[in-house]
Structures are given as C-alpha cells and as structure tokens.
Amino acid sequence: MTATGRRFFAERKRVVELAVKYRLPAIYPEKGYVDEGGLMSYGVDYDDVYRRAAVYVDKILKGAKPADLPVQQATKFEFVINLKAAKQIGLTIPPDLLARANKVIK
C-alpha cells in the first residue's frame, strides 16, 4: 500500500508500472492509481468531499465565520478494482470482494 500525498500521486504512473513489473498486488489510496492501471484503491470519495466543501463556501459567502464552522471528516469512501491489472499479475479476485467494490474495471 502506498502512502498518500502529492509526491506519490504525481508519480502514480511510475509507481503502478513498478508494481506491475514486480507483480506486486498493491492497493492505493486514490482512484487515480487504478485509472493508470493499478490493481485496486480504497480511499476518500473526493466528489463527495468537494460537494460538501461547496456548502461551506456558500455559508462563508453568506457571512458565516470559518472559525464557527465545524470540522468535518470524510464519510464516504470508494473501493475500485481493476480486473485487467489482476490478470496481468496472475491474481484472481474472489467474487465476494468484487461484490463489495463500488467500481470494477474490466
């Protein structure tokens, strides 16, 4: 499992290529890695985070003080599996795990 952060995300294609080269079944913190060919990801659903941030922006623009608004943590997470990547490294994903995924790339 890779760490989160801009430095890793910026190099996601290279990280994924190395994992495939050495046949490592890796799980990543963001969907962008899976879009680059990574095996699977489990992390925050950024669409939901940004949508909720827009509510805060609206409140601030209407006069609310940012210091008075509560801090929120992510509540929605996303699990994505790439079956092409699994096949490349010779890994079979159990049907139970596939059923739990929010998105399966075939």
C-alpha angles and dihedrals in degrees: 000000000000126000123251122249144100095270093058094040091051089055095040095122091054093044091051092047091053092049091051093044092055093037094240117165097225131181118204133205096233138043091235090077091056090048086058091053102277121149102241144336136204119187150106118325098237094193088063093045093051092046090054091046089057089060089056092049089051092052092048092049088052091056107272116143112241090222089060095055117093120246111247131203126210112275101177122066132185129218115196127181126193111207092187089060091047091054091049092059095038096250125146115210113215115241091237090060092046089052090057095052120105089211133015119197111209 
